[in-house]
mmCIF file of N, CA and C in Angstrom:
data_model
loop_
_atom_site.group_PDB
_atom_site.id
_atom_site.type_symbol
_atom_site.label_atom_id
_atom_site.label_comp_id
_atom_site.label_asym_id
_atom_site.label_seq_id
_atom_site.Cartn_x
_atom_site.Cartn_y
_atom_site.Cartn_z
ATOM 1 N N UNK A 1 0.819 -1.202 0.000
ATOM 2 C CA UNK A 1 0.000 0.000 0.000
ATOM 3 C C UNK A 1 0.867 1.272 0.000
ATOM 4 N N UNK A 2 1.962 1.072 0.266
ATOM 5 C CA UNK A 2 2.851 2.506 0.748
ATOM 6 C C UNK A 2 3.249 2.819 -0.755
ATOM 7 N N UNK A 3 3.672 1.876 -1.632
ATOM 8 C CA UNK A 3 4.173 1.863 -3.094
ATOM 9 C C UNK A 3 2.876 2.793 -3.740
ATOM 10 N N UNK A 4 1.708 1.795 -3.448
ATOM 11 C CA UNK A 4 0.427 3.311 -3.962
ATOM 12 C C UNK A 4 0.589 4.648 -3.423
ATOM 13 N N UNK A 5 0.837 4.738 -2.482
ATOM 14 C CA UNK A 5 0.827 6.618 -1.974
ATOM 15 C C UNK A 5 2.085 7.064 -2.700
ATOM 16 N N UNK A 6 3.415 5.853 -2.819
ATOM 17 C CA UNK A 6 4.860 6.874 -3.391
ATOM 18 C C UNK A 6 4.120 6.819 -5.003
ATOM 19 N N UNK A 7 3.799 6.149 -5.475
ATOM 20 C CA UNK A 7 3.012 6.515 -7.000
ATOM 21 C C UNK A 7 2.457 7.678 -7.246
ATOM 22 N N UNK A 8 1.298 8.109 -6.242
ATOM 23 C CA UNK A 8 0.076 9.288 -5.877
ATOM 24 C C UNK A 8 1.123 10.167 -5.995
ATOM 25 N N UNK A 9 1.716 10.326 -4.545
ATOM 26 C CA UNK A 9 2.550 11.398 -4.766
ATOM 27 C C UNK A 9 3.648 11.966 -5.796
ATOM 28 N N UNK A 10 4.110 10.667 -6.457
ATOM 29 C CA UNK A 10 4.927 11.520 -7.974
ATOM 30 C C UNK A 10 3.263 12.115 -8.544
ATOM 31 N N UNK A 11 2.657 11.074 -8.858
ATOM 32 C CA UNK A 11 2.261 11.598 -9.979
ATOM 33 C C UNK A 11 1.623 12.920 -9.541
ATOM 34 N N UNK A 12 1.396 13.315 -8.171
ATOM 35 C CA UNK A 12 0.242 15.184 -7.894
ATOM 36 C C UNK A 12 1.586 15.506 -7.914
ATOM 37 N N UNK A 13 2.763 15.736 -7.474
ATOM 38 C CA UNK A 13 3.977 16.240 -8.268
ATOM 39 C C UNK A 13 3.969 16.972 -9.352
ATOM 40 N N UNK A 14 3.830 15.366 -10.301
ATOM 41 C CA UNK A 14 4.272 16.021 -11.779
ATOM 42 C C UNK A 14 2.926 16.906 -12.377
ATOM 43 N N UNK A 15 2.079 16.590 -12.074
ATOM 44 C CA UNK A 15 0.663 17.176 -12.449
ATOM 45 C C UNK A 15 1.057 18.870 -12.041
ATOM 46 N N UNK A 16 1.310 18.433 -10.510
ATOM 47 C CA UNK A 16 1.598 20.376 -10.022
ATOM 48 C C UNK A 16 2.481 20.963 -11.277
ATOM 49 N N UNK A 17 3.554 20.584 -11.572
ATOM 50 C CA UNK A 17 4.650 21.041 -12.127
ATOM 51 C C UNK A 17 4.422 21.412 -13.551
ATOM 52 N N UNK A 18 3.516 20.219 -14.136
ATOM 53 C CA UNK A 18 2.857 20.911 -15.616
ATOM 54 C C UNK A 18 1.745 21.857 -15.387
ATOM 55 N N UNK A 19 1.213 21.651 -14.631
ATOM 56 C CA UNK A 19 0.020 22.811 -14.159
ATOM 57 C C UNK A 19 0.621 24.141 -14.089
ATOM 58 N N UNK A 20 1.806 24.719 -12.809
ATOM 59 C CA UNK A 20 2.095 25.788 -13.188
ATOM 60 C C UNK A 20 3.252 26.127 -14.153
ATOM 61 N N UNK A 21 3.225 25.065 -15.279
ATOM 62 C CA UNK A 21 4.075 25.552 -16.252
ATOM 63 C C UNK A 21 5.902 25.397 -15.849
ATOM 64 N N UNK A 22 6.281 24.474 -14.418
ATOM 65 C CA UNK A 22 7.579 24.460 -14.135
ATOM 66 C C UNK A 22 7.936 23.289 -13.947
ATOM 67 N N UNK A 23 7.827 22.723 -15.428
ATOM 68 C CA UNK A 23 8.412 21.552 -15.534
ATOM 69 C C UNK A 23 9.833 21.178 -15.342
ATOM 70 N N UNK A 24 10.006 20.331 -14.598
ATOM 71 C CA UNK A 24 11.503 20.036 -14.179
ATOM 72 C C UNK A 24 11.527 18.341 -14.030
ATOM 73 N N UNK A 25 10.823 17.261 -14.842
ATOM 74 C CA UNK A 25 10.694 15.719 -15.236
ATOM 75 C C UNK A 25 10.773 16.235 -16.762
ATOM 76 N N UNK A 26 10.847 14.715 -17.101
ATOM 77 C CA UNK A 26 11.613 14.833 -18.566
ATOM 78 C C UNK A 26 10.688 13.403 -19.067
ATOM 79 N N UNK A 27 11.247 12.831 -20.054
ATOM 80 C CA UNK A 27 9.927 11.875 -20.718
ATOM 81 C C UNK A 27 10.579 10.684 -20.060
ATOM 82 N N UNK A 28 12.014 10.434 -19.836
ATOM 83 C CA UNK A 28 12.310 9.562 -19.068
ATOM 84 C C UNK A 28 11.762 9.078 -17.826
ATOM 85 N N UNK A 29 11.671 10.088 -17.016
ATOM 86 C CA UNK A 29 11.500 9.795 -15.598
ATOM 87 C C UNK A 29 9.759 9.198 -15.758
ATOM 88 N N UNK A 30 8.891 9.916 -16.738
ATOM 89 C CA UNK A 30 7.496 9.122 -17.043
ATOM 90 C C UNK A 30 7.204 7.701 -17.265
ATOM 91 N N UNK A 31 8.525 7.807 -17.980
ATOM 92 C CA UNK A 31 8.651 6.134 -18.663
ATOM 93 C C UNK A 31 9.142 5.482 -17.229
ATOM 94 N N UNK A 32 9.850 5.862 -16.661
ATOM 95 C CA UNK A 32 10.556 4.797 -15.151
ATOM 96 C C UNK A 32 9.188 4.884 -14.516
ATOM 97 N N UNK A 33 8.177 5.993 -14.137
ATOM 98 C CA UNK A 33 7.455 5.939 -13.135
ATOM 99 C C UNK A 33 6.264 4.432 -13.732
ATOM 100 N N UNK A 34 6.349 4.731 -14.438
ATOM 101 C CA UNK A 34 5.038 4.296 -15.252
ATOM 102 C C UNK A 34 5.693 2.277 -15.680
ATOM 103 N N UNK A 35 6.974 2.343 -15.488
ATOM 104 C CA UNK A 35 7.392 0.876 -15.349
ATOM 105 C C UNK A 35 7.266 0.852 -14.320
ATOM 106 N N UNK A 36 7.535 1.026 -13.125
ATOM 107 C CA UNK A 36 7.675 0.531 -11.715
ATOM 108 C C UNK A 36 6.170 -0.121 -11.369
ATOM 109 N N UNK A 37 4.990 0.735 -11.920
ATOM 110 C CA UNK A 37 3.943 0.833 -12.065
ATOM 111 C C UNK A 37 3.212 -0.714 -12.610
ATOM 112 N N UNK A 38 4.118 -0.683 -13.751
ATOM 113 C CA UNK A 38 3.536 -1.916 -14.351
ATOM 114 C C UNK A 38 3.882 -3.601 -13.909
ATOM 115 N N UNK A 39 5.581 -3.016 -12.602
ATOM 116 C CA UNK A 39 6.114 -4.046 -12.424
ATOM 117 C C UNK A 39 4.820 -4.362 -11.309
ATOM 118 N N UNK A 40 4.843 -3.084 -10.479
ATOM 119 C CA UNK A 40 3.894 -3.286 -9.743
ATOM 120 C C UNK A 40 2.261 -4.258 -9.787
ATOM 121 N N UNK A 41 2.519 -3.447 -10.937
ATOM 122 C CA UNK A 41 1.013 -4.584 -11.042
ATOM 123 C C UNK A 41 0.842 -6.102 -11.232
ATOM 124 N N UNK A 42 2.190 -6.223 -12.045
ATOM 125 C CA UNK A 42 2.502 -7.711 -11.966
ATOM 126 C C UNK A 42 2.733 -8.697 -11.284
ATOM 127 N N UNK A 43 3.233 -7.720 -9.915
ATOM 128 C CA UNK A 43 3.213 -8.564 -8.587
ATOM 129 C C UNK A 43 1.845 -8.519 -7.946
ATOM 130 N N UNK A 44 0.985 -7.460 -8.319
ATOM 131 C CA UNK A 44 -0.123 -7.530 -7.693
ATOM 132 C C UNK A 44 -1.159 -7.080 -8.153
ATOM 133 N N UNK A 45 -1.585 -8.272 -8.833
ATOM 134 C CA UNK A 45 -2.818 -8.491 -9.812
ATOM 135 C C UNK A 45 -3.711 -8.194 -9.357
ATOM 136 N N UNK A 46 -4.186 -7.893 -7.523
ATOM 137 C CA UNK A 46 -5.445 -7.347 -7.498
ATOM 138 C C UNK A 46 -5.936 -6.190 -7.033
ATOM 139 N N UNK A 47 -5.057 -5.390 -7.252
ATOM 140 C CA UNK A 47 -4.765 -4.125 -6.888
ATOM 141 C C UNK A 47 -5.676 -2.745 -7.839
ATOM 142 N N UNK A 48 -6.534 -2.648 -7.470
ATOM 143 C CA UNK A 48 -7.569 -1.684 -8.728
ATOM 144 C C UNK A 48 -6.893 -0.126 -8.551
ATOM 145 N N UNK A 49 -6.414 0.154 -7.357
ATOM 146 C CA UNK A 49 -5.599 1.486 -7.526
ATOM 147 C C UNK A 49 -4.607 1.714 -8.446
ATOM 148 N N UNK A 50 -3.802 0.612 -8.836
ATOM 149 C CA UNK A 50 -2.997 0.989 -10.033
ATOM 150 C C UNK A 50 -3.401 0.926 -11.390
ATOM 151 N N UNK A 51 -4.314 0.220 -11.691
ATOM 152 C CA UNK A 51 -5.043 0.782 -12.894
ATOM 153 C C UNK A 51 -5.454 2.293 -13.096
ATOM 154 N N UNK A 52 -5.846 2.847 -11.764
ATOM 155 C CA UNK A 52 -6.243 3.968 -12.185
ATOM 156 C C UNK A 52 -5.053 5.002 -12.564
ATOM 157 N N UNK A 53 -4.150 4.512 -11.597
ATOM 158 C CA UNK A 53 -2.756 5.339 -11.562
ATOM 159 C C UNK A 53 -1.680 4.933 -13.047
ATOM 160 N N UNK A 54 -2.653 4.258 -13.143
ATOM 161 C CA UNK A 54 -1.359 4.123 -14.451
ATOM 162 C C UNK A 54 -2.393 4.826 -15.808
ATOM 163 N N UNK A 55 -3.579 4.801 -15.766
ATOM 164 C CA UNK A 55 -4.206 5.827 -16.684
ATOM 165 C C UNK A 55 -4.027 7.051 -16.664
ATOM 166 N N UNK A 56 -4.019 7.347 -15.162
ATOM 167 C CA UNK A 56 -3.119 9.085 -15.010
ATOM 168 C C UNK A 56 -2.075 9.366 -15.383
ATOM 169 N N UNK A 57 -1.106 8.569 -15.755
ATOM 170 C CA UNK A 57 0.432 8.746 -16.031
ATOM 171 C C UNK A 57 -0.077 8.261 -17.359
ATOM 172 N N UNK A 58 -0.675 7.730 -17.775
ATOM 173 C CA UNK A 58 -0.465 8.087 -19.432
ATOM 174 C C UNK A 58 -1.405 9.226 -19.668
ATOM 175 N N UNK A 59 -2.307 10.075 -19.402
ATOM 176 C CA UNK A 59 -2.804 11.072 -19.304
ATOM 177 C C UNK A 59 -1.448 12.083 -18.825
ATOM 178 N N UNK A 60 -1.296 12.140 -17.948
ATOM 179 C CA UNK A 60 -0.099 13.324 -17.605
ATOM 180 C C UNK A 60 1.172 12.824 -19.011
ATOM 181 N N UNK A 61 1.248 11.682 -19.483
ATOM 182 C CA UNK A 61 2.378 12.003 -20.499
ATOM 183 C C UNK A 61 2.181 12.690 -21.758
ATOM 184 N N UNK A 62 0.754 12.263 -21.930
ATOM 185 C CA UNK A 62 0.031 12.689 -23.214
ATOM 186 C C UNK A 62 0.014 14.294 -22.650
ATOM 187 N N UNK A 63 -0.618 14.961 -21.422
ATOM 188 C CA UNK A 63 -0.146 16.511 -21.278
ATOM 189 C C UNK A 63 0.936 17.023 -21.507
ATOM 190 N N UNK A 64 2.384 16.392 -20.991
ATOM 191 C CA UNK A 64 3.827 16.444 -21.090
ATOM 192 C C UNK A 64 3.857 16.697 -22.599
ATOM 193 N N UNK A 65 3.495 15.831 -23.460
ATOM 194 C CA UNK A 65 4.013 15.460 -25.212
ATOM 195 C C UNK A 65 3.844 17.202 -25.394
ATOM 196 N N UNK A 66 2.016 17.071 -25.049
ATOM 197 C CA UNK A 66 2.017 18.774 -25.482
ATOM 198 C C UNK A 66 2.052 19.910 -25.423
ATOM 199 N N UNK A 67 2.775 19.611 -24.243
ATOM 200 C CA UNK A 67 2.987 21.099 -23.720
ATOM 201 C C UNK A 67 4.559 21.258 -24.670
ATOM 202 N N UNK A 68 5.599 20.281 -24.664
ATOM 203 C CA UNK A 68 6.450 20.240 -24.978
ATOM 204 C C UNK A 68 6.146 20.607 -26.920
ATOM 205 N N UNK A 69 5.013 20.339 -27.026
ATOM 206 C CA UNK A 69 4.708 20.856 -28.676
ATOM 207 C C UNK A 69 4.434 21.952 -28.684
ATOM 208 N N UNK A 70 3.675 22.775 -28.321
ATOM 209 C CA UNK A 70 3.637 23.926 -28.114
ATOM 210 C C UNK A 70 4.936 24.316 -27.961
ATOM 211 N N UNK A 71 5.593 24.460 -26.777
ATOM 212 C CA UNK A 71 7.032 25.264 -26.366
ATOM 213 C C UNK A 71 8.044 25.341 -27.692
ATOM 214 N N UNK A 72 7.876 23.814 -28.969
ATOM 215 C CA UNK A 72 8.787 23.770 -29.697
ATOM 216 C C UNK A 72 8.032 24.805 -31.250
ATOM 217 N N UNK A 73 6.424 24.564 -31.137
ATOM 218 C CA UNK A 73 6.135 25.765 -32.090
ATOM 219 C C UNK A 73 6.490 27.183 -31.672
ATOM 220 N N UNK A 74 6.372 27.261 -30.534
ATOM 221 C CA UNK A 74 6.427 28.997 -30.297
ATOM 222 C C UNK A 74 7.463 29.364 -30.608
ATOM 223 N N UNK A 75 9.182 28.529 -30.533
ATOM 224 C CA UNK A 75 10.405 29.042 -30.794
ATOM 225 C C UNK A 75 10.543 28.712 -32.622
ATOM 226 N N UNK A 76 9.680 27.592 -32.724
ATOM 227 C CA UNK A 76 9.850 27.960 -34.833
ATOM 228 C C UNK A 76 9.108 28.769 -35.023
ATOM 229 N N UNK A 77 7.702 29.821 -34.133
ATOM 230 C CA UNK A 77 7.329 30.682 -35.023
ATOM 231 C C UNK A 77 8.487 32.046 -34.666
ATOM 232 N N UNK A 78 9.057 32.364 -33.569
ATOM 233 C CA UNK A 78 9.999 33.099 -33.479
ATOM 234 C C UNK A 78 11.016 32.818 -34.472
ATOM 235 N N UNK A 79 11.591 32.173 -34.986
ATOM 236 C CA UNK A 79 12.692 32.150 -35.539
ATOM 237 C C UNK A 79 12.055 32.265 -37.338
ATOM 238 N N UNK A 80 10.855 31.512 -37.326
ATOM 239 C CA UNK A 80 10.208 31.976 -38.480
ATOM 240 C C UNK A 80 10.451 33.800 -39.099
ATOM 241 N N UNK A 81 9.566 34.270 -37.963
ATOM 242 C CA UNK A 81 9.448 35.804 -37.770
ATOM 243 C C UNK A 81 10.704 36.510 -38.162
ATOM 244 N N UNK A 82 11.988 35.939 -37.246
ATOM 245 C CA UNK A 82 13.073 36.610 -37.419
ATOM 246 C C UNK A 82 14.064 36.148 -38.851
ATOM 247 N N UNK A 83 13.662 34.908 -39.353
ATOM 248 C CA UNK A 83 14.072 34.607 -40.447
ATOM 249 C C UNK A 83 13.754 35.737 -42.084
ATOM 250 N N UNK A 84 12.338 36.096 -41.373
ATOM 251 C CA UNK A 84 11.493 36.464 -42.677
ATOM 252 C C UNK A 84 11.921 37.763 -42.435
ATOM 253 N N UNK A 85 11.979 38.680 -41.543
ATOM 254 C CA UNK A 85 12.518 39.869 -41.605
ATOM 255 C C UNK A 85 13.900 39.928 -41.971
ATOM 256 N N UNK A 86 15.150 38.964 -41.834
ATOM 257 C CA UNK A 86 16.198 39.259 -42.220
ATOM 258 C C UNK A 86 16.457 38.955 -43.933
ATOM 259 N N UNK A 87 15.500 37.928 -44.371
ATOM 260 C CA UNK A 87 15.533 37.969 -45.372
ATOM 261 C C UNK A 87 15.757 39.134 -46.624
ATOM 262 N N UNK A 88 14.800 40.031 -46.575
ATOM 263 C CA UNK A 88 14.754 41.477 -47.467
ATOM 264 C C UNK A 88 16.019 41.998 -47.154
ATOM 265 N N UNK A 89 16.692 42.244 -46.068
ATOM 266 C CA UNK A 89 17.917 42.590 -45.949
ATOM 267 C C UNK A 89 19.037 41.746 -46.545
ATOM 268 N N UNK A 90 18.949 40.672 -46.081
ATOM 269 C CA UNK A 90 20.342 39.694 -46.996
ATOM 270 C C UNK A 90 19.830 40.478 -48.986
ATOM 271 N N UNK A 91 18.848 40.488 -49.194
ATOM 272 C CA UNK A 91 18.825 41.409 -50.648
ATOM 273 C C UNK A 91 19.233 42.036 -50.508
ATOM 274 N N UNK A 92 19.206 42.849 -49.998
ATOM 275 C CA UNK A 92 19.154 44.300 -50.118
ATOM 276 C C UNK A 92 20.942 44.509 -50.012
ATOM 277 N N UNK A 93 21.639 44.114 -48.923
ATOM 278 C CA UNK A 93 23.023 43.947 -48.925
ATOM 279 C C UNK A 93 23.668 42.962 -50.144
ATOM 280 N N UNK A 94 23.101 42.408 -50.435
ATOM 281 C CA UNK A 94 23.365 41.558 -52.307
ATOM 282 C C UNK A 94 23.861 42.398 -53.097
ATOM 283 N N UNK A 95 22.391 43.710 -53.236
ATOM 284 C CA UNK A 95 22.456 44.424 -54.056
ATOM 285 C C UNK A 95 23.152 45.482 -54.184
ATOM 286 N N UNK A 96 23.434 46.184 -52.919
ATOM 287 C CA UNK A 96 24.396 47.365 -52.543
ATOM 288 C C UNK A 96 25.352 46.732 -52.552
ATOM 289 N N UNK A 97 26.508 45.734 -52.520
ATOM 290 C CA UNK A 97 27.569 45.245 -52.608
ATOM 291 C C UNK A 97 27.678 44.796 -54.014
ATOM 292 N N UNK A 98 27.310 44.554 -55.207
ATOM 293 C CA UNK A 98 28.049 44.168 -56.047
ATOM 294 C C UNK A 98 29.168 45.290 -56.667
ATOM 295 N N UNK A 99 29.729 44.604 -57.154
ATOM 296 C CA UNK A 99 31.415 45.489 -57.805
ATOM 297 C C UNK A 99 30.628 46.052 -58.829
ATOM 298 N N UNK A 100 29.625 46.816 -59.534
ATOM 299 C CA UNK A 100 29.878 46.944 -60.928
ATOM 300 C C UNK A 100 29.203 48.621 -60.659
ATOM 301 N N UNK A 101 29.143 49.598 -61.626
ATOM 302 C CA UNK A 101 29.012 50.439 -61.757
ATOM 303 C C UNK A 101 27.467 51.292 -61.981
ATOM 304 N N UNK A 102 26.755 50.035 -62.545
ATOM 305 C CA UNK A 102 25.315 49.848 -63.134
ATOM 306 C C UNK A 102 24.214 50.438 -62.382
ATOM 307 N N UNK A 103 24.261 49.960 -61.470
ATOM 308 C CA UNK A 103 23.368 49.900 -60.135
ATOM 309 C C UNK A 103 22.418 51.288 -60.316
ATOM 310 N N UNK A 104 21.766 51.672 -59.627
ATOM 311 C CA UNK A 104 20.907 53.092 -59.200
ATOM 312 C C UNK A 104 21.687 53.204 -57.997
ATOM 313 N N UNK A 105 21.969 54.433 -57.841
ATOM 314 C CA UNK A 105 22.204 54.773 -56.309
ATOM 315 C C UNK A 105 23.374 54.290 -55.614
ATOM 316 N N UNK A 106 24.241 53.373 -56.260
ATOM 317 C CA UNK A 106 25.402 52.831 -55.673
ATOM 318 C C UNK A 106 26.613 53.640 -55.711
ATOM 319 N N UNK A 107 26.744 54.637 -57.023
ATOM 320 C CA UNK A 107 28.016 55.392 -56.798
ATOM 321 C C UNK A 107 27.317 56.836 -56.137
ATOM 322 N N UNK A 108 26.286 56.914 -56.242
ATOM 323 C CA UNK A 108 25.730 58.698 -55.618
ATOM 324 C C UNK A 108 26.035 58.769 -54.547
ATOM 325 N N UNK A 109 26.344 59.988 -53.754
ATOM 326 C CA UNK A 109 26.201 60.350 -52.528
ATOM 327 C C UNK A 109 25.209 60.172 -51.660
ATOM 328 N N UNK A 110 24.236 59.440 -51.847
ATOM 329 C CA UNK A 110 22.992 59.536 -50.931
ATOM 330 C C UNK A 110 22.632 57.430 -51.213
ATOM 331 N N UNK A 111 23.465 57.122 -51.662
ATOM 332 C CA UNK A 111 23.000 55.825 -52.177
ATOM 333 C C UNK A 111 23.564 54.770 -50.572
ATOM 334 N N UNK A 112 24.418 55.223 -49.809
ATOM 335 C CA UNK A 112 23.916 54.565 -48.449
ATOM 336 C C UNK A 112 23.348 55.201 -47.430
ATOM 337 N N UNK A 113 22.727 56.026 -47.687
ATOM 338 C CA UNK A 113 21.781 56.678 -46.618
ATOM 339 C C UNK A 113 20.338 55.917 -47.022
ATOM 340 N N UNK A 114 19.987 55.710 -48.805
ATOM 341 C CA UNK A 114 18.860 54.873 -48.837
ATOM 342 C C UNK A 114 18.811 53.636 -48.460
ATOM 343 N N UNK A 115 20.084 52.981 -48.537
ATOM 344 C CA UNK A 115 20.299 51.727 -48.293
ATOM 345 C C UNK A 115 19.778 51.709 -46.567
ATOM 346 N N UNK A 116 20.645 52.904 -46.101
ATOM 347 C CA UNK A 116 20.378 52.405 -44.486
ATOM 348 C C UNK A 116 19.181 52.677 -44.126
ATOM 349 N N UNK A 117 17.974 53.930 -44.408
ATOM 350 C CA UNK A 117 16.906 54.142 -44.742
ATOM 351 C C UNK A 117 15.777 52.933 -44.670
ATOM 352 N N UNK A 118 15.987 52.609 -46.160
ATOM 353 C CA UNK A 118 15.285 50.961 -46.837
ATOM 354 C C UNK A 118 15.878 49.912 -45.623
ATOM 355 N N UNK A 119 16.845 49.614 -45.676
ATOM 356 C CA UNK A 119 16.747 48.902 -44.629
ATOM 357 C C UNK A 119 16.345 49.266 -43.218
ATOM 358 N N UNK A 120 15.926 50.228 -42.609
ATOM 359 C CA UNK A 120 14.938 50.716 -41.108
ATOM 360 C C UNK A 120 13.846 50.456 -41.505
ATOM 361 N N UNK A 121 13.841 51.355 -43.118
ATOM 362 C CA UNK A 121 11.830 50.927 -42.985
ATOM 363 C C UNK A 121 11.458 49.751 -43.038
ATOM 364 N N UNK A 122 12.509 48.927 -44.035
ATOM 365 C CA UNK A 122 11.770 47.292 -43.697
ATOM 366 C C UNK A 122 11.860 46.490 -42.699
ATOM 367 N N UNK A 123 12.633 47.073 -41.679
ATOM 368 C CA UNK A 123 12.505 46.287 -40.053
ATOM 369 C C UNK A 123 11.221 46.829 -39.557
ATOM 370 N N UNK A 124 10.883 48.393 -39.515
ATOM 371 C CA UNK A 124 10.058 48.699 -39.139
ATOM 372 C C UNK A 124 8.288 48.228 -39.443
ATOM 373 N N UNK A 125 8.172 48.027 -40.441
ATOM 374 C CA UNK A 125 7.425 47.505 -41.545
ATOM 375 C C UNK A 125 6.874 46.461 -41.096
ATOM 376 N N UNK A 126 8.038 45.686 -41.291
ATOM 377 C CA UNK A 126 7.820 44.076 -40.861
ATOM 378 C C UNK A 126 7.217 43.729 -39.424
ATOM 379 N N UNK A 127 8.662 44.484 -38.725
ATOM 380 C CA UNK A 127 8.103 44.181 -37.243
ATOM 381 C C UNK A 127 6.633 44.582 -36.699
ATOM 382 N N UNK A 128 6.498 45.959 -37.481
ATOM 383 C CA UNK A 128 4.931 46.245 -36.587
ATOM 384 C C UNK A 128 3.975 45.094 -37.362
ATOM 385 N N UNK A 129 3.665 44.689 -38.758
ATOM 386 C CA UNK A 129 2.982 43.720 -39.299
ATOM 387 C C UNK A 129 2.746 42.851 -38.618
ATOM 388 N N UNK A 130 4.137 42.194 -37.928
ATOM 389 C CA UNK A 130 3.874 40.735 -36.636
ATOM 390 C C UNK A 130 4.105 40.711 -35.572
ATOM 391 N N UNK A 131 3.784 42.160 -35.609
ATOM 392 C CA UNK A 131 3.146 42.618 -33.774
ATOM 393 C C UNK A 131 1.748 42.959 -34.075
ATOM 394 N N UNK A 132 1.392 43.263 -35.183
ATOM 395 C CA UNK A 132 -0.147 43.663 -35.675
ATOM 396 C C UNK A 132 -1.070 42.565 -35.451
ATOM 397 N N UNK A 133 -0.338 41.633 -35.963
ATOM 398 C CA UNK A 133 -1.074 40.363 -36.601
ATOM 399 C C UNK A 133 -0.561 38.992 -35.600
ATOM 400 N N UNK A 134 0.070 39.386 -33.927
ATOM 401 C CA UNK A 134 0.270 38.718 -32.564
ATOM 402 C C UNK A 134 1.055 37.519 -33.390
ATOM 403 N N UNK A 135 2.211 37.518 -34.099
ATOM 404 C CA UNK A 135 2.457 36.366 -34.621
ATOM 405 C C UNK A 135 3.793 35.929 -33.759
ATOM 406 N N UNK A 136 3.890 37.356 -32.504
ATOM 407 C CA UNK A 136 5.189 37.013 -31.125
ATOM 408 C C UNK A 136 4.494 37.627 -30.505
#
């Protein structure tokens, strides 16, 4: 019976810990709790508390999977965001750097003030767009 309460108590543990978001278990330690669990039951086939406890721990892993999905979209839509804004710039420095003479604006006196210009407004641009549109 004491093995049921050390079960209970991981598992309102780990429940607390995804609840307020301060996860500090990993998918491992789910997988050990959740064997001990099963050894458990094998020694003691008539035990109806661990059935239930072992549906909670696959419930709390299935919470774990997604919280951990979430956490891994929110940093690809950040890096999305910051990808897509640096993009127009890697052009834009393409274009102000080639060697040749051709260009608009590359030999004039004012041709890196637009450059630096064009490149503010399109940070500016961008950034308010996906702060407009909550995409960080």
């Amino acid at each position: 019976m004491e093995k049921i309460e050390y079960f209970k108590k991981e598992i309102k543990v780990m429940e607390e810990q995804l609840l307020h978001n301060n996860v500090k278990f990993n998918e491992m330690d789910l997988y050990y709790l959740k064997k001990e669990m099963l050894e458990f039951k094998l020694s003691n086939p008539d035990s109806l508390d661990i059935d239930t406890l072992i549906e909670l721990i696959d419930s709390l892993d299935t919470a774990f999977d997604k919280d951990q999905s979430q956490k891994m979209n929110h940093k690809l839509n950040l890096l999305t965001v910051w990808s897509t804004i640096f993009l127009p710039l890697s052009f834009y420095t393409g274009m102000w750097g080639m060697n040749f003479d051709d260009v608009p604006l590359l030999t004039g006196d004012d041709g890196f003030w637009v450059f630096v210009g064009l490149t503010i407004l399109t940070i500016v641009i961008m950034f308010t767009y996906f702060k407009k549109n909550k995409w960080f």
